[in-house]
Amino acid sequence: MLGFPDADDMVAVACLCRRLNEVMFSYHFHTSKKLLGDYVQFGNIGRPFSSLRRLRLCFVNKPHITSMTFRFSTSFEKEMKEVDRYLASISHVPALHIDFRSLSFAPLPGVKQCQSDILLSFKDFCETLSKLNCCTLATSAYASSLKLLEDPIFNPHH
């Protein structure tokens, strides 16, 4: 049973009952101790953001994960949606460490509208973070880029 190579098969079996959920997701995330330890990292060299979908289905999140780091890529809008869905599905929000350093929010010449849309998505995500236990927020060109927004909501410099 543990020889399933396909993640979709693993999820299907895990949804059958609580015991199979525990066995299959522990296997999928290598060991339940590694998954349910103090710290999990997504993005960059950590787990892919798509793993959050499976983690939402996992019944064995006890003890709770106490700290999570999210290292966003250029696909950050899609990744932020995964994070939002995951955070909305859990009762205990871990300490969050957010890393946008691989992105540049610097204005691009002649592309102000697109940049504004990206910054508004970033602003919405930061509004969500301001209500949670966000411990760190790392960005590359944060302060100069937020000047494009009329009313920045989340500003760690204050």
PDB file of C-alpha atoms in Angstrom:
ATOM      1  CA  MET A   1       0.000   0.000   0.000  1.00  0.00           C
ATOM      2  CA  LEU A   2       2.868   2.382   0.702  1.00  0.00           C
ATOM      3  CA  GLY A   3       4.258   1.824  -2.762  1.00  0.00           C
ATOM      4  CA  PHE A   4       1.863   4.298  -4.426  1.00  0.00           C
ATOM      5  CA  PRO A   5       3.993   6.454  -6.703  1.00  0.00           C
ATOM      6  CA  ASP A   6       1.152   8.787  -7.628  1.00  0.00           C
ATOM      7  CA  ALA A   7       0.246  11.652  -5.257  1.00  0.00           C
ATOM      8  CA  ASP A   8      -3.387  11.600  -6.455  1.00  0.00           C
ATOM      9  CA  ASP A   9      -3.700   7.924  -5.443  1.00  0.00           C
ATOM     10  CA  MET A  10      -2.175   8.744  -2.067  1.00  0.00           C
ATOM     11  CA  VAL A  11      -4.697  11.554  -1.471  1.00  0.00           C
ATOM     12  CA  ALA A  12      -7.601   9.312  -2.529  1.00  0.00           C
ATOM     13  CA  VAL A  13      -6.583   6.608  -0.042  1.00  0.00           C
ATOM     14  CA  ALA A  14      -5.941   9.193   2.690  1.00  0.00           C
ATOM     15  CA  CYS A  15      -9.500  10.496   2.358  1.00  0.00           C
ATOM     16  CA  LEU A  16     -11.035   7.062   3.063  1.00  0.00           C
ATOM     17  CA  CYS A  17     -10.623   7.128   6.849  1.00  0.00           C
ATOM     18  CA  ARG A  18      -8.682   8.739   9.688  1.00  0.00           C
ATOM     19  CA  ARG A  19      -6.169   5.854  10.067  1.00  0.00           C
ATOM     20  CA  LEU A  20      -5.344   5.736   6.377  1.00  0.00           C
ATOM     21  CA  ASN A  21      -5.089   9.534   6.405  1.00  0.00           C
ATOM     22  CA  GLU A  22      -2.458   9.348   9.132  1.00  0.00           C
ATOM     23  CA  VAL A  23      -0.489   6.557   7.441  1.00  0.00           C
ATOM     24  CA  MET A  24      -0.578   7.990   3.926  1.00  0.00           C
ATOM     25  CA  PHE A  25       0.183  11.592   4.817  1.00  0.00           C
ATOM     26  CA  SER A  26       2.946  10.573   7.202  1.00  0.00           C
ATOM     27  CA  TYR A  27       4.433   8.558   4.353  1.00  0.00           C
ATOM     28  CA  HIS A  28       3.926  11.397   1.862  1.00  0.00           C
ATOM     29  CA  PHE A  29       5.635  13.962   4.077  1.00  0.00           C
ATOM     30  CA  HIS A  30       8.384  11.368   4.832  1.00  0.00           C
ATOM     31  CA  THR A  31       7.712  11.127   8.582  1.00  0.00           C
ATOM     32  CA  SER A  32       5.028  12.639  10.753  1.00  0.00           C
ATOM     33  CA  LYS A  33       7.770  13.971  13.042  1.00  0.00           C
ATOM     34  CA  LYS A  34       9.370  15.888  10.179  1.00  0.00           C
ATOM     35  CA  LEU A  35       6.003  17.284   9.085  1.00  0.00           C
ATOM     36  CA  LEU A  36       4.653  18.007  12.525  1.00  0.00           C
ATOM     37  CA  GLY A  37       7.821  19.309  14.067  1.00  0.00           C
ATOM     38  CA  ASP A  38       8.421  22.869  15.041  1.00  0.00           C
ATOM     39  CA  TYR A  39       9.289  24.189  11.590  1.00  0.00           C
ATOM     40  CA  VAL A  40       8.241  23.727   7.956  1.00  0.00           C
ATOM     41  CA  GLN A  41       9.538  25.705   4.945  1.00  0.00           C
ATOM     42  CA  PHE A  42       7.742  26.187   1.629  1.00  0.00           C
ATOM     43  CA  GLY A  43       9.221  27.552  -1.585  1.00  0.00           C
ATOM     44  CA  ASN A  44      12.824  27.843  -2.709  1.00  0.00           C
ATOM     45  CA  ILE A  45      14.563  24.721  -1.311  1.00  0.00           C
ATOM     46  CA  GLY A  46      11.647  23.747   0.957  1.00  0.00           C
ATOM     47  CA  ARG A  47       8.453  21.965   0.029  1.00  0.00           C
ATOM     48  CA  PRO A  48       6.509  23.269  -2.993  1.00  0.00           C
ATOM     49  CA  PHE A  49       3.508  25.490  -2.221  1.00  0.00           C
ATOM     50  CA  SER A  50       1.249  22.815  -3.751  1.00  0.00           C
ATOM     51  CA  SER A  51       2.057  20.691  -0.663  1.00  0.00           C
ATOM     52  CA  LEU A  52      -0.192  23.036   1.314  1.00  0.00           C
ATOM     53  CA  ARG A  53      -3.196  21.471  -0.470  1.00  0.00           C
ATOM     54  CA  ARG A  54      -2.268  18.062   0.901  1.00  0.00           C
ATOM     55  CA  LEU A  55      -1.429  19.484   4.302  1.00  0.00           C
ATOM     56  CA  ARG A  56      -4.965  20.928   4.484  1.00  0.00           C
ATOM     57  CA  LEU A  57      -6.322  17.393   4.030  1.00  0.00           C
ATOM     58  CA  CYS A  58      -4.016  15.934   6.655  1.00  0.00           C
ATOM     59  CA  PHE A  59      -5.783  15.090   9.934  1.00  0.00           C
ATOM     60  CA  VAL A  60      -2.596  14.511  11.915  1.00  0.00           C
ATOM     61  CA  ASN A  61      -1.570  18.148  12.477  1.00  0.00           C
ATOM     62  CA  LYS A  62      -1.191  17.569  16.200  1.00  0.00           C
ATOM     63  CA  PRO A  63       0.890  18.794  17.783  1.00  0.00           C
ATOM     64  CA  HIS A  64       0.471  21.947  15.739  1.00  0.00           C
ATOM     65  CA  ILE A  65       3.248  23.216  13.508  1.00  0.00           C
ATOM     66  CA  THR A  66       4.652  26.144  15.475  1.00  0.00           C
ATOM     67  CA  SER A  67       6.624  27.945  12.749  1.00  0.00           C
ATOM     68  CA  MET A  68       6.396  28.146   8.960  1.00  0.00           C
ATOM     69  CA  THR A  69       8.547  29.976   6.432  1.00  0.00           C
ATOM     70  CA  PHE A  70       7.219  30.887   3.001  1.00  0.00           C
ATOM     71  CA  ARG A  71       9.802  31.887   0.367  1.00  0.00           C
ATOM     72  CA  PHE A  72       7.854  33.325  -2.532  1.00  0.00           C
ATOM     73  CA  SER A  73       8.929  33.173  -6.175  1.00  0.00           C
ATOM     74  CA  THR A  74       7.819  35.135  -9.224  1.00  0.00           C
ATOM     75  CA  SER A  75       4.581  33.086  -9.058  1.00  0.00           C
ATOM     76  CA  PHE A  76       3.854  34.691  -5.713  1.00  0.00           C
ATOM     77  CA  GLU A  77       0.199  35.579  -6.436  1.00  0.00           C
ATOM     78  CA  LYS A  78      -0.648  31.897  -6.944  1.00  0.00           C
ATOM     79  CA  GLU A  79       1.523  30.926  -3.948  1.00  0.00           C
ATOM     80  CA  MET A  80      -0.151  33.539  -1.723  1.00  0.00           C
ATOM     81  CA  LYS A  81      -3.554  32.046  -2.576  1.00  0.00           C
ATOM     82  CA  GLU A  82      -2.325  28.617  -1.441  1.00  0.00           C
ATOM     83  CA  VAL A  83      -1.073  30.127   1.820  1.00  0.00           C
ATOM     84  CA  ASP A  84      -4.360  32.015   2.352  1.00  0.00           C
ATOM     85  CA  ARG A  85      -6.388  28.824   1.811  1.00  0.00           C
ATOM     86  CA  TYR A  86      -4.184  26.868   4.195  1.00  0.00           C
ATOM     87  CA  LEU A  87      -4.293  29.507   6.946  1.00  0.00           C
ATOM     88  CA  ALA A  88      -8.089  29.739   6.659  1.00  0.00           C
ATOM     89  CA  SER A  89      -8.382  25.969   7.183  1.00  0.00           C
ATOM     90  CA  ILE A  90      -6.445  25.632  10.450  1.00  0.00           C
ATOM     91  CA  SER A  91      -7.410  26.533  14.001  1.00  0.00           C
ATOM     92  CA  HIS A  92      -3.910  27.357  15.269  1.00  0.00           C
ATOM     93  CA  VAL A  93      -1.882  29.773  13.150  1.00  0.00           C
ATOM     94  CA  PRO A  94       1.873  29.189  13.477  1.00  0.00           C
ATOM     95  CA  ALA A  95       4.532  31.878  13.673  1.00  0.00           C
ATOM     96  CA  LEU A  96       4.985  33.006  10.075  1.00  0.00           C
ATOM     97  CA  HIS A  97       8.204  34.024   8.361  1.00  0.00           C
ATOM     98  CA  ILE A  98       7.610  35.572   4.947  1.00  0.00           C
ATOM     99  CA  ASP A  99      10.387  36.013   2.393  1.00  0.00           C
ATOM    100  CA  PHE A 100       9.897  38.024  -0.802  1.00  0.00           C
ATOM    101  CA  ARG A 101      13.629  38.651  -1.377  1.00  0.00           C
ATOM    102  CA  SER A 102      13.705  36.746  -4.662  1.00  0.00           C
ATOM    103  CA  LEU A 103      11.247  39.302  -6.081  1.00  0.00           C
ATOM    104  CA  SER A 104      11.748  42.878  -7.096  1.00  0.00           C
ATOM    105  CA  PHE A 105       8.886  45.244  -6.456  1.00  0.00           C
ATOM    106  CA  ALA A 106      10.774  48.091  -8.104  1.00  0.00           C
ATOM    107  CA  PRO A 107       8.693  49.926 -10.706  1.00  0.00           C
ATOM    108  CA  LEU A 108       9.284  48.747 -14.250  1.00  0.00           C
ATOM    109  CA  PRO A 109       9.599  51.442 -16.934  1.00  0.00           C
ATOM    110  CA  GLY A 110       6.335  51.816 -18.840  1.00  0.00           C
ATOM    111  CA  VAL A 111       4.470  49.086 -16.909  1.00  0.00           C
ATOM    112  CA  LYS A 112       2.909  51.075 -14.070  1.00  0.00           C
ATOM    113  CA  GLN A 113      -0.587  49.485 -14.272  1.00  0.00           C
ATOM    114  CA  CYS A 114       0.720  45.917 -14.066  1.00  0.00           C
ATOM    115  CA  GLN A 115       3.011  46.920 -11.218  1.00  0.00           C
ATOM    116  CA  SER A 116       0.062  48.498  -9.366  1.00  0.00           C
ATOM    117  CA  ASP A 117      -1.923  45.245  -9.659  1.00  0.00           C
ATOM    118  CA  ILE A 118       1.000  43.280  -8.257  1.00  0.00           C
ATOM    119  CA  LEU A 119       1.448  45.745  -5.418  1.00  0.00           C
ATOM    120  CA  LEU A 120      -2.261  45.634  -4.589  1.00  0.00           C
ATOM    121  CA  SER A 121      -2.073  41.826  -4.345  1.00  0.00           C
ATOM    122  CA  PHE A 122       0.947  42.226  -2.094  1.00  0.00           C
ATOM    123  CA  LYS A 123      -0.925  44.813   0.006  1.00  0.00           C
ATOM    124  CA  ASP A 124      -3.932  42.473   0.406  1.00  0.00           C
ATOM    125  CA  PHE A 125      -1.641  39.665   1.506  1.00  0.00           C
ATOM    126  CA  CYS A 126       0.080  41.974   4.006  1.00  0.00           C
ATOM    127  CA  GLU A 127      -3.317  42.975   5.419  1.00  0.00           C
ATOM    128  CA  THR A 128      -3.939  39.304   6.111  1.00  0.00           C
ATOM    129  CA  LEU A 129      -0.485  38.951   7.684  1.00  0.00           C
ATOM    130  CA  SER A 130      -1.080  41.920   9.969  1.00  0.00           C
ATOM    131  CA  LYS A 131      -3.929  39.964  11.606  1.00  0.00           C
ATOM    132  CA  LEU A 132      -1.797  36.858  12.111  1.00  0.00           C
ATOM    133  CA  ASN A 133       1.393  35.957  13.939  1.00  0.00           C
ATOM    134  CA  CYS A 134       3.841  37.210  11.300  1.00  0.00           C
ATOM    135  CA  CYS A 135       7.302  37.345  12.881  1.00  0.00           C
ATOM    136  CA  THR A 136       9.423  38.383   9.890  1.00  0.00           C
ATOM    137  CA  LEU A 137       8.835  39.919   6.482  1.00  0.00           C
ATOM    138  CA  ALA A 138      11.818  40.156   4.133  1.00  0.00           C
ATOM    139  CA  THR A 139      11.650  42.009   0.815  1.00  0.00           C
ATOM    140  CA  SER A 140      14.098  43.568  -1.614  1.00  0.00           C
ATOM    141  CA  ALA A 141      12.690  46.963  -2.604  1.00  0.00           C
ATOM    142  CA  TYR A 142       9.791  47.252  -0.205  1.00  0.00           C
ATOM    143  CA  ALA A 143       9.725  50.895   0.917  1.00  0.00           C
ATOM    144  CA  SER A 144      10.242  52.524  -2.477  1.00  0.00           C
ATOM    145  CA  SER A 145       7.641  50.309  -4.144  1.00  0.00           C
ATOM    146  CA  LEU A 146       4.911  50.962  -1.615  1.00  0.00           C
ATOM    147  CA  LYS A 147       5.062  54.660  -2.448  1.00  0.00           C
ATOM    148  CA  LEU A 148       3.057  53.706  -5.551  1.00  0.00           C
ATOM    149  CA  LEU A 149       0.135  52.761  -3.318  1.00  0.00           C
ATOM    150  CA  GLU A 150      -2.072  55.526  -1.982  1.00  0.00           C
ATOM    151  CA  ASP A 151      -2.527  54.086   1.505  1.00  0.00           C
ATOM    152  CA  PRO A 152      -0.069  51.361   2.556  1.00  0.00           C
ATOM    153  CA  ILE A 153      -1.676  49.267   5.290  1.00  0.00           C
ATOM    154  CA  PHE A 154       1.228  47.142   6.457  1.00  0.00           C
ATOM    155  CA  ASN A 155       4.525  48.904   7.069  1.00  0.00           C
ATOM    156  CA  PRO A 156       7.041  47.088   9.291  1.00  0.00           C
ATOM    157  CA  HIS A 157       9.152  50.252   9.601  1.00  0.00           C
ATOM    158  CA  HIS A 158       6.594  51.814  11.990  1.00  0.00           C
TER     159      HIS A 158
END
